[in-house]
Coordinates of C-alpha atoms in Angstrom, one line a residue:
Chain E
M1 CA 0.3 0.6 0.0
A2 CA 0.5 3.3 -0.6
D3 CA 2.2 5.1 2.6
F4 CA 1.1 8.9 3.8
A5 CA 3.0 10.5 2.1
E6 CA 2.8 8.9 -2.0
R7 CA -0.8 8.9 -1.0
F8 CA -0.8 12.7 -0.4
I9 CA 1.4 13.3 -4.0
R10 CA -1.2 11.8 -5.5
L11 CA -4.2 13.6 -4.5
S12 CA -2.1 17.4 -4.2
R13 CA -1.5 16.5 -8.0
V14 CA -5.8 17.1 -8.8
R15 CA -7.1 18.7 -5.8
S16 CA -4.0 20.4 -4.5
S17 CA -1.8 20.8 -1.3
L18 CA -5.5 22.6 0.7
C19 CA -5.9 20.8 3.9
L20 CA -9.0 21.5 5.8
G21 CA -9.2 22.0 9.7
L22 CA -12.8 20.4 11.0
D23 CA -13.2 23.1 13.7
P24 CA -16.2 22.4 15.3
S25 CA -16.2 25.3 18.6
A26 CA -18.7 26.8 19.8
D27 CA -18.6 29.9 18.4
L28 CA -18.4 28.9 14.9
M29 CA -21.2 26.0 15.9
E30 CA -23.2 29.2 17.2
L31 CA -22.3 31.5 13.7
W32 CA -24.5 28.7 12.2
G33 CA -27.4 28.3 14.6
L34 CA -26.6 25.4 15.5
D35 CA -26.9 23.4 19.2
D36 CA -24.1 23.6 20.9
D37 CA -24.9 19.4 21.1
A38 CA -24.3 16.5 20.4
E39 CA -26.7 16.9 17.5
G40 CA -25.2 20.5 16.2
L41 CA -21.7 18.7 16.4
K42 CA -22.9 16.0 13.9
R43 CA -25.1 18.9 11.6
F44 CA -21.6 20.9 11.1
C45 CA -19.4 17.7 10.8
G46 CA -22.1 16.6 7.6
A47 CA -22.1 20.3 6.2
V48 CA -18.4 20.6 6.2
L49 CA -18.2 17.4 4.6
D50 CA -20.4 17.4 2.3
A51 CA -18.3 20.1 0.9
A52 CA -15.2 18.7 1.0
D53 CA -16.1 15.9 -0.8
G54 CA -14.0 14.6 -4.1
R55 CA -12.3 18.5 -3.6
V56 CA -10.1 18.3 -0.5
S57 CA -6.6 16.2 0.1
V58 CA -6.9 16.4 3.6
V59 CA -9.1 16.6 6.2
K60 CA -7.6 18.1 9.5
P61 CA -10.6 17.6 13.0
Q62 CA -9.6 18.9 15.7
A63 CA -9.8 16.2 18.6
G64 CA -10.5 18.5 21.6
F65 CA -13.3 21.0 19.3
F66 CA -14.9 17.1 19.4
E67 CA -13.5 16.2 23.6
R68 CA -15.6 18.5 24.1
F69 CA -18.7 16.5 24.1
G70 CA -17.2 14.1 25.8
P71 CA -17.8 9.9 24.7
E72 CA -20.8 11.5 22.1
G73 CA -18.3 13.4 20.3
M74 CA -15.2 10.8 20.1
V75 CA -18.1 8.3 18.1
E76 CA -18.6 11.3 16.3
L77 CA -14.4 11.8 15.2
G78 CA -15.4 7.8 14.8
R79 CA -17.7 8.6 12.1
V80 CA -15.9 11.7 10.4
V81 CA -12.5 9.6 9.8
D82 CA -14.4 6.9 8.7
R83 CA -16.7 9.0 6.3
I84 CA -12.3 11.2 5.3
R85 CA -11.1 7.3 4.4
A86 CA -14.8 5.9 2.5
Q87 CA -14.5 10.3 0.9
G88 CA -11.1 9.3 -0.4
A89 CA -9.3 12.4 1.4
L90 CA -6.6 11.8 3.9
S91 CA -7.6 12.1 7.8
L92 CA -5.6 14.0 9.8
I93 CA -6.7 14.1 13.7
D94 CA -5.0 16.9 15.4
G95 CA -4.8 15.9 18.7
K96 CA -1.5 17.3 19.6
R97 CA -0.5 13.6 21.4
G98 CA 3.1 14.1 23.4
D99 CA 3.6 11.0 26.7
V100 CA 6.5 9.2 27.6
P101 CA 6.9 5.7 25.2
G102 CA 4.7 3.4 27.2
T103 CA 1.4 6.3 27.4
M104 CA 2.6 6.8 23.3
G105 CA 2.3 3.5 22.4
G106 CA -0.9 3.8 23.5
Y107 CA -2.1 7.5 21.9
A108 CA -0.9 6.3 19.0
E109 CA -2.3 3.1 18.4
A110 CA -5.3 5.3 18.6
M111 CA -4.5 7.5 15.8
I112 CA -3.1 6.0 13.8
G113 CA -3.2 2.4 11.5
A114 CA -6.0 -0.3 10.9
G115 CA -6.7 -1.8 14.7
K116 CA -8.8 -1.1 17.4
G117 CA -8.5 2.7 17.4
F118 CA -10.0 5.8 15.1
G119 CA -7.7 4.7 12.7
A120 CA -6.9 7.8 10.9
D121 CA -4.4 7.8 8.1
A122 CA -1.9 11.1 10.2
M123 CA -2.0 12.6 13.4
T124 CA -0.3 15.5 15.7
V125 CA 2.5 15.2 18.1
A126 CA 3.5 17.8 20.9
P127 CA 7.3 16.9 21.8
Y128 CA 8.3 19.1 25.6
L129 CA 8.5 15.1 26.6
G130 CA 11.6 14.6 24.0
F131 CA 11.7 14.0 20.7
D132 CA 12.9 9.7 21.6
A133 CA 8.8 9.6 23.7
L134 CA 7.4 9.8 20.4
R135 CA 9.3 6.9 18.9
P136 CA 6.1 4.4 19.7
A137 CA 4.6 7.1 17.3
L138 CA 7.2 6.9 15.3
D139 CA 8.2 3.3 14.8
R140 CA 4.3 3.2 14.0
A141 CA 3.5 5.6 11.7
A142 CA 6.3 3.8 9.2
A143 CA 4.8 0.4 9.9
H144 CA 1.1 1.2 8.6
G145 CA 2.2 3.7 6.2
A146 CA 0.9 5.9 8.2
A147 CA 2.7 10.3 8.9
V148 CA 2.7 11.9 12.5
F149 CA 3.4 15.6 12.1
V150 CA 5.6 16.9 14.6
V151 CA 4.7 20.7 16.2
V152 CA 8.2 22.3 15.9
R153 CA 6.8 25.7 15.4
S154 CA 3.3 27.0 16.7
S155 CA 1.7 29.2 14.7
N156 CA 0.4 30.9 17.8
P157 CA 3.2 33.8 19.2
D158 CA 2.5 32.5 23.1
G159 CA 4.3 30.1 22.1
R160 CA 7.6 31.1 20.5
S161 CA 9.7 31.9 23.6
L162 CA 9.4 28.1 24.8
Q163 CA 10.4 27.6 21.1
D164 CA 13.7 29.4 20.7
A165 CA 15.2 28.5 23.8
R166 CA 19.1 26.8 23.2
H167 CA 20.6 23.6 24.4
P168 CA 23.7 24.0 25.1
D169 CA 25.3 22.9 21.5
G170 CA 23.7 26.8 20.4
R171 CA 20.5 25.1 18.2
T172 CA 17.2 26.2 19.2
V173 CA 14.8 23.7 20.8
A174 CA 12.3 23.7 17.3
E175 CA 16.1 23.3 15.1
A176 CA 17.2 20.7 17.5
L177 CA 13.4 18.3 16.6
A178 CA 14.1 19.7 13.1
D179 CA 17.2 18.0 12.7
E180 CA 15.8 15.0 15.0
I181 CA 12.6 14.6 12.5
S182 CA 15.2 14.4 9.1
A183 CA 18.3 11.9 10.8
F184 CA 15.0 9.8 11.5
N185 CA 13.5 9.9 7.9
A186 CA 16.7 9.6 6.5
A187 CA 17.3 7.0 8.1
C188 CA 13.6 5.4 6.5
G189 CA 15.6 5.7 3.2
P190 CA 15.7 8.6 0.6
R191 CA 12.0 8.7 -0.5
T192 CA 9.3 11.7 1.8
G193 CA 9.4 10.3 5.2
A194 CA 6.7 9.2 7.2
I195 CA 7.4 11.7 10.2
G196 CA 6.0 15.6 8.8
A197 CA 6.3 18.8 10.9
V198 CA 4.0 21.6 11.7
I199 CA 5.5 25.1 11.3
G200 CA 2.7 27.0 12.1
A201 CA 1.9 29.5 8.5
T202 CA 2.7 32.3 10.4
V203 CA 6.1 32.4 10.7
D204 CA 8.3 35.8 10.1
E205 CA 10.9 34.8 7.3
A206 CA 13.8 34.1 10.5
G207 CA 12.0 31.3 11.5
A208 CA 10.6 29.8 7.9
R209 CA 14.9 29.1 7.7
I210 CA 14.0 26.2 9.7
L211 CA 12.7 24.7 6.4
T212 CA 16.1 24.1 5.1
R213 CA 17.0 21.8 7.8
L214 CA 13.9 19.6 6.7
P215 CA 14.9 18.5 2.8
Q216 CA 12.3 15.3 3.6
S217 CA 9.5 16.2 5.9
L218 CA 5.6 17.2 4.9
V219 CA 5.3 20.4 6.9
L220 CA 2.1 21.1 7.8
A221 CA 1.0 24.8 8.3
P222 CA -1.6 25.3 10.3
G223 CA -2.7 29.4 10.9
V224 CA -3.8 30.6 7.0
G225 CA -6.8 33.0 7.2
A226 CA -8.0 33.3 10.6
Q227 CA -4.9 33.9 12.4
G228 CA -3.1 35.8 10.3
A229 CA -1.4 34.2 8.2
S230 CA -1.9 34.3 3.6
I231 CA -1.2 32.4 0.5
A232 CA 0.7 34.8 -0.8
D233 CA 2.7 35.4 2.1
M234 CA 3.4 31.9 2.5
E235 CA 4.6 32.1 -1.4
T236 CA 7.8 34.6 1.1
T237 CA 8.2 32.7 3.6
F238 CA 7.9 29.4 3.2
G239 CA 9.5 30.0 -1.0
R240 CA 9.5 26.2 -2.5
S241 CA 9.0 24.4 1.0
L242 CA 5.4 25.2 0.2
L243 CA 5.6 22.3 -2.5
Q244 CA 5.8 19.8 0.7
T245 CA 3.5 21.9 3.1
L246 CA -0.6 21.2 3.3
P247 CA -1.2 25.3 4.0
S248 CA -4.2 24.2 6.7
V249 CA -7.2 26.3 6.5
S250 CA -10.4 26.5 9.2
R251 CA -11.7 29.7 10.0
A252 CA -11.2 31.2 6.7
I253 CA -13.1 28.6 5.1
L254 CA -15.8 27.3 8.7
R255 CA -16.8 30.9 8.6
E256 CA -18.6 30.5 5.3
G257 CA -21.7 27.4 6.3
P258 CA -23.5 27.0 7.0
T259 CA -24.3 26.0 3.2
V260 CA -22.8 23.3 1.5
K261 CA -22.3 26.3 -1.4
G262 CA -20.8 29.0 0.7
L263 CA -18.3 26.0 2.2
R264 CA -18.0 24.9 -1.5
G265 CA -17.0 28.2 -2.4
A266 CA -15.2 29.0 0.4
I267 CA -12.7 26.2 -0.4
D268 CA -12.0 27.0 -4.1
R269 CA -10.9 30.6 -3.9
F270 CA -8.4 29.3 -1.0
R271 CA -7.5 26.2 -3.6
D272 CA -7.2 28.3 -6.5
Q273 CA -5.0 30.2 -4.2
V274 CA -2.5 27.4 -3.8
W275 CA -2.6 25.7 -7.2
T276 CA -1.0 29.3 -8.0
A277 CA 1.5 29.9 -5.4
C278 CA 2.0 26.4 -6.1
E279 CA 3.1 26.7 -9.8
R280 CA 5.0 29.4 -8.5
A281 CA 7.3 27.9 -6.1
A282 CA 7.7 25.3 -9.2
R283 CA 8.8 27.1 -11.0
S284 CA 11.8 28.6 -9.0
D285 CA 14.7 26.9 -9.2
L286 CA 15.2 24.9 -6.2
R287 CA 14.9 21.6 -4.7
V288 CA 11.5 19.6 -5.9
L289 CA 9.8 17.4 -3.4
Chain P
M1 CA -17.9 24.0 47.0
A2 CA -14.4 23.5 47.9
D3 CA -12.0 24.0 45.5
F4 CA -9.3 21.1 43.7
A5 CA -6.3 21.0 46.7
E6 CA -8.4 21.7 50.0
R7 CA -11.0 18.4 48.8
F8 CA -8.1 16.7 48.5
I9 CA -6.1 18.3 51.6
R10 CA -9.1 17.2 53.1
L11 CA -9.3 13.6 51.4
S12 CA -5.0 12.9 51.8
R13 CA -5.6 13.4 55.7
V14 CA -7.4 9.9 55.9
R15 CA -6.6 7.6 53.0
S16 CA -3.4 9.6 52.4
S17 CA -1.8 11.7 49.1
L18 CA -1.5 8.8 47.6
C19 CA -2.4 8.9 43.8
L20 CA -3.9 6.0 41.7
G21 CA -2.8 5.9 38.2
L22 CA -5.6 3.6 36.6
D23 CA -3.1 3.1 32.4
P24 CA -4.9 0.4 31.6
S25 CA -2.3 -0.6 28.6
A26 CA -2.1 -3.5 27.0
D27 CA 0.9 -5.4 28.5
L28 CA -0.8 -5.4 31.7
M29 CA -4.2 -6.5 30.3
E30 CA -2.0 -9.9 28.8
L31 CA -0.7 -10.5 32.2
W32 CA -4.5 -9.7 33.1
G33 CA -5.1 -12.7 31.4
L34 CA -8.1 -9.7 29.9
D35 CA -9.4 -9.6 26.1
D36 CA -7.6 -6.8 24.6
D37 CA -10.8 -4.7 24.0
A38 CA -13.6 -2.8 25.0
E39 CA -14.6 -5.6 27.4
G40 CA -11.2 -6.3 28.7
L41 CA -11.0 -2.5 29.8
K42 CA -14.5 -2.0 31.2
R43 CA -13.4 -5.2 33.5
F44 CA -10.0 -4.4 33.8
C45 CA -11.4 -0.4 35.2
G46 CA -14.0 -2.3 37.6
A47 CA -11.5 -4.1 39.4
V48 CA -9.6 -1.1 40.5
L49 CA -12.2 1.1 41.1
D50 CA -13.1 -1.9 43.9
A51 CA -10.3 -1.8 45.1
A52 CA -9.6 1.7 45.1
D53 CA -12.8 2.3 46.5
G54 CA -12.8 4.2 50.0
R55 CA -8.7 3.7 49.9
V56 CA -7.5 6.2 47.3
S57 CA -7.7 10.4 46.9
V58 CA -6.6 10.6 43.3
V59 CA -7.1 8.0 40.5
K60 CA -5.4 8.6 37.1
P61 CA -7.0 7.5 34.7
Q62 CA -4.6 7.7 32.1
A63 CA -6.0 8.9 28.6
G64 CA -3.9 7.9 26.3
F65 CA -4.6 4.3 26.7
F66 CA -8.6 4.2 26.9
E67 CA -8.0 6.3 24.0
R68 CA -6.3 2.8 21.9
F69 CA -10.0 1.2 21.8
G70 CA -11.2 4.1 20.1
P71 CA -14.8 6.0 20.3
E72 CA -15.6 2.7 23.1
G73 CA -12.8 3.6 25.4
M74 CA -13.9 7.4 25.9
V75 CA -17.3 6.2 27.1
E76 CA -15.7 4.0 29.4
L77 CA -13.3 6.5 30.2
G78 CA -16.7 8.8 31.3
R79 CA -17.9 5.8 32.9
V80 CA -14.5 6.0 35.3
V81 CA -14.8 9.3 36.2
D82 CA -18.3 9.5 37.2
R83 CA -17.4 5.9 39.3
I84 CA -14.8 8.0 40.6
R85 CA -17.2 10.9 41.7
A86 CA -19.7 8.4 43.1
Q87 CA -16.3 6.5 45.1
G88 CA -16.0 10.1 46.7
A89 CA -12.6 10.4 45.0
L90 CA -11.4 13.1 42.6
S91 CA -10.5 11.5 39.7
L92 CA -7.8 13.1 37.4
I93 CA -7.6 12.5 33.1
D94 CA -3.6 12.3 32.4
G95 CA -3.8 13.2 28.6
K96 CA -1.3 15.9 28.5
R97 CA -3.3 18.2 26.2
G98 CA -2.1 22.0 24.9
D99 CA -2.8 23.2 22.1
V100 CA -3.2 27.1 20.5
P101 CA -6.0 29.3 23.5
G102 CA -9.0 28.5 20.9
T103 CA -8.8 24.4 21.4
M104 CA -7.4 24.8 24.8
G105 CA -10.7 26.5 25.5
G106 CA -12.2 23.0 24.2
Y107 CA -10.1 20.3 26.0
A108 CA -11.2 22.4 28.7
E109 CA -14.1 21.8 28.5
A110 CA -13.9 18.2 26.7
M111 CA -12.2 17.7 30.6
I112 CA -12.9 19.2 33.6
G113 CA -15.6 21.1 35.4
A114 CA -19.4 20.6 34.9
G115 CA -21.1 20.3 31.3
K116 CA -20.7 18.0 28.3
G117 CA -17.4 16.7 28.4
F118 CA -16.3 14.1 30.8
G119 CA -16.2 16.5 34.0
A120 CA -13.5 14.9 35.8
D121 CA -11.7 17.1 38.8
A122 CA -8.5 17.9 37.1
M123 CA -6.3 17.5 34.0
T124 CA -2.7 17.2 32.4
V125 CA -1.9 19.9 29.9
A126 CA 1.5 20.0 28.4
P127 CA 2.9 23.1 27.6
Y128 CA 4.6 23.6 24.0
L129 CA 3.0 26.0 22.6
G130 CA 3.7 28.1 25.5
F131 CA 2.4 29.3 29.0
D132 CA -0.1 32.0 27.4
A133 CA -1.6 29.5 25.5
L134 CA -2.8 27.0 28.2
R135 CA -4.6 30.4 29.9
P136 CA -8.0 29.2 29.1
A137 CA -7.5 26.1 31.0
L138 CA -6.2 27.3 34.0
D139 CA -9.2 29.8 33.4
R140 CA -11.5 27.5 34.0
A141 CA -10.0 25.5 36.8
A142 CA -9.6 28.2 38.7
A143 CA -13.0 29.7 37.8
H144 CA -15.0 25.7 38.8
G145 CA -12.8 24.2 41.6
A146 CA -10.8 22.0 39.5
A147 CA -7.2 22.0 38.6
V148 CA -4.9 21.7 36.1
F149 CA -1.3 20.1 36.7
V150 CA 1.2 21.1 33.6
V151 CA 4.2 18.9 33.2
V152 CA 7.2 20.7 33.4
R153 CA 10.0 17.1 34.1
S154 CA 8.2 15.0 32.7
S155 CA 9.0 11.3 34.9
N156 CA 11.3 9.8 31.6
P157 CA 15.1 10.8 31.2
D158 CA 14.4 12.1 27.7
G159 CA 12.1 14.9 28.3
R160 CA 15.3 16.3 30.5
S161 CA 17.3 17.8 27.0
L162 CA 14.3 19.7 25.6
Q163 CA 13.4 21.2 29.5
D164 CA 16.8 22.0 30.1
A165 CA 17.1 23.7 27.4
R166 CA 18.1 27.7 28.7
H167 CA 15.9 31.0 27.8
P168 CA 18.0 34.6 27.6
D169 CA 17.7 35.8 30.2
G170 CA 19.1 31.8 31.9
R171 CA 16.3 30.1 33.2
T172 CA 15.7 26.7 32.1
V173 CA 12.5 26.3 30.4
A174 CA 10.9 23.8 33.4
E175 CA 12.3 26.5 35.5
A176 CA 10.5 29.3 34.2
L177 CA 7.6 27.4 33.9
A178 CA 7.3 26.9 37.2
D179 CA 7.8 30.9 37.9
E180 CA 4.4 32.0 35.9
I181 CA 2.9 28.4 37.4
S182 CA 3.4 30.1 40.8
A183 CA 2.1 33.9 38.7
F184 CA -0.8 32.4 38.2
N185 CA -1.4 30.4 41.6
A186 CA -0.4 34.2 43.2
A187 CA -2.4 36.2 41.0
C188 CA -5.2 34.1 42.6
G189 CA -4.7 34.4 45.9
P190 CA -3.1 33.4 49.2
R191 CA -4.0 29.1 49.4
T192 CA -2.9 26.8 47.6
G193 CA -4.0 27.6 44.3
A194 CA -5.8 25.8 40.9
I195 CA -2.8 25.3 38.9
G196 CA -1.0 22.6 39.7
A197 CA 2.7 21.1 38.5
V198 CA 4.6 17.3 37.1
I199 CA 7.1 16.9 38.0
G200 CA 9.1 13.2 38.1
A201 CA 9.4 11.4 41.3
T202 CA 12.6 10.7 39.6
V203 CA 14.2 13.7 39.9
D204 CA 17.5 13.5 41.0
E205 CA 18.4 16.1 44.1
A206 CA 19.9 19.0 41.1
G207 CA 16.3 18.7 39.2
A208 CA 14.2 18.7 42.8
R209 CA 15.7 22.3 43.6
I210 CA 12.9 23.6 40.9
L211 CA 10.2 22.7 44.1
T212 CA 11.1 25.5 45.5
R213 CA 10.0 27.7 43.1
L214 CA 6.6 26.2 43.5
P215 CA 5.7 27.3 47.3
Q216 CA 1.6 28.1 46.4
S217 CA 1.5 24.8 44.3
L218 CA 0.3 21.0 44.0
V219 CA 2.8 18.8 42.3
L220 CA 2.1 15.0 40.8
A221 CA 4.8 12.5 40.7
P222 CA 4.8 10.1 38.6
G223 CA 7.2 7.7 38.5
V224 CA 6.5 6.2 41.5
G225 CA 7.6 2.6 41.2
A226 CA 7.9 0.8 38.0
Q227 CA 9.7 4.2 36.7
G228 CA 12.2 3.5 39.2
A229 CA 11.5 5.5 42.3
S230 CA 10.1 5.1 45.5
I231 CA 9.0 7.0 48.4
A232 CA 11.9 6.9 49.9
D233 CA 14.2 8.4 47.5
M234 CA 11.3 11.2 47.5
E235 CA 11.6 12.0 51.1
T236 CA 15.3 12.4 49.9
T237 CA 15.4 14.7 46.6
F238 CA 11.5 16.3 47.4
G239 CA 11.6 16.7 51.6
R240 CA 9.5 18.9 53.0
S241 CA 7.9 19.3 49.4
L242 CA 5.8 16.0 49.7
L243 CA 3.2 17.5 51.8
Q244 CA 1.7 20.1 49.1
T245 CA 2.4 15.9 46.6
L246 CA 0.2 13.5 45.1
P247 CA 2.8 10.4 44.1
S248 CA 1.7 8.8 41.2
V249 CA 2.1 4.8 41.5
S250 CA 0.4 2.7 37.8
R251 CA 2.0 -0.3 37.5
A252 CA 3.7 -1.2 40.5
I253 CA 0.2 -1.3 41.4
L254 CA -1.5 -2.5 39.4
R255 CA 0.1 -5.6 38.1
E256 CA -0.7 -7.2 41.4
G257 CA -3.9 -7.9 39.7
P258 CA -6.4 -8.8 38.8
T259 CA -8.2 -9.7 41.8
V260 CA -9.7 -7.3 44.0
K261 CA -7.0 -8.7 47.2
G262 CA -4.0 -8.4 45.1
L263 CA -4.3 -5.1 44.1
R264 CA -5.8 -3.3 47.8
G265 CA -2.5 -5.0 49.5
A266 CA -0.1 -2.9 47.0
I267 CA -2.2 -0.3 47.7
D268 CA -1.8 -0.7 51.3
R269 CA 1.3 -1.9 51.3
F270 CA 2.5 2.6 48.9
R271 CA -0.1 4.0 51.1
D272 CA 1.7 3.4 54.0
Q273 CA 4.6 4.2 53.1
V274 CA 3.4 7.6 51.7
W275 CA 2.8 8.1 55.0
T276 CA 5.7 7.3 57.3
A277 CA 7.2 9.8 54.3
C278 CA 4.7 12.3 55.0
E279 CA 5.0 12.4 58.7
R280 CA 8.8 12.6 58.5
A281 CA 8.7 15.3 56.7
A282 CA 6.1 17.1 58.6
R283 CA 8.4 17.4 61.2
S284 CA 11.1 18.9 59.6
D285 CA 11.4 22.2 60.2
L286 CA 10.3 24.0 57.0
R287 CA 7.0 25.3 55.0
V288 CA 4.3 23.8 55.5
L289 CA 1.5 23.4 52.7

């Protein structure tokens, strides 16, 4: 079976590399006129997936907005992942899990690969407990053709201070993580690796230099739209790395609901922007994915 | 209503400050002769809570080991939290959630306080996206009489490198977080604060110095038992801070199942050790909680 990177690259040729964030937040559900309950959640997700069907390569449900409905929310998360698969898109559960290795194995089993869990194609993880603690998830991703995206540089300015703290060798926390990701991928072979990085689309040009440390990795770039970054900004900051990036838009598309037509229009506008930006990036003279 | 710290202090006078980790991992379920499915999970949790009833102040379900059963696992997590409440103990969901503020609000609503979510008394959070990103959870804890434990120093040696990286002012990542926690608690008033810290019981004496930065905080100390720290070690490393600490034991108790008798015996042995250590710590001449 093709692995996540291959499936993503194939899909993105047809549908663009846009990643649609599925964020059933209380304020968006209110904006749509839905009750803030499990039934409202189901209707929200139904409309978003109706709109995404056939148009989007990757759908990224934000776990926190499902968990807030307790067990019922998690049942809906399971349904959402199943429906994304049925639609031929890739599912990426954005849960930023991270724990000591034994527990990390539980989270990996929960989120990615076939089995008893949610069975998504990819998950996000957070590395506060160290890169090595993440290995059970990385190994499971590599074994199951799934992907793990490690948060390296988050889209919120509050994250910068911790992520820019320095190791004794002079590298920042974020730089050292990028190097660990690249070492893991390189050990798996010459292709695009199973381990991706989360780099906020909101980084400035200095922050985007970290992309040079991630030659073999997919990059998930949240923060496009409502958080302040535009696809045009990313052309400048990400440069040719845009060709290995999943620009992720949530709120700026979701606020165009509740109609499927409104959502589709917003998806198509962002897809066009992503196409155009990627075409321009491909014409530049640097490395190709 | 009394807040988490008050309820914990009251309970710990009768039941000790021992926190029981509820870790339905694949290997423990196999050791108990249970099938690794939702029915096995239910039986595992049932036996642990039968054994804990009336004996333990805080039960800490490890979310990753519930999530690995997908939605069914999360339904069981909901049942477990309800049963802990019915038994008069405090529930602490160990999920190490952490995200940008909007999403963090979703996780907080999910985990702590009355509402549509799991409604536990406390949750753990991880700070890779910065302390400020955690504020929606901290604010919800303070408003609902719940608690949030921020991972500062994890019990695994792999975490040390990132947690010891330094900010430009010379403080380590862990030290700066401890200071932020203390500032938040101090702003809430002179009592024990709603925000606790996770400090692995496995820290050495140098690592335990971080406790001096947390005068008003409860401390969750995982890693007692199977991860290598003993209560006797903690007497040395934690010193008088033991009186504000929840020593957390998982595997070293759980491996004494599947009988309720075996589990109770193990709980009682650790309770006795915790009593003795706390009595000795209380006789020392430093600050009292």
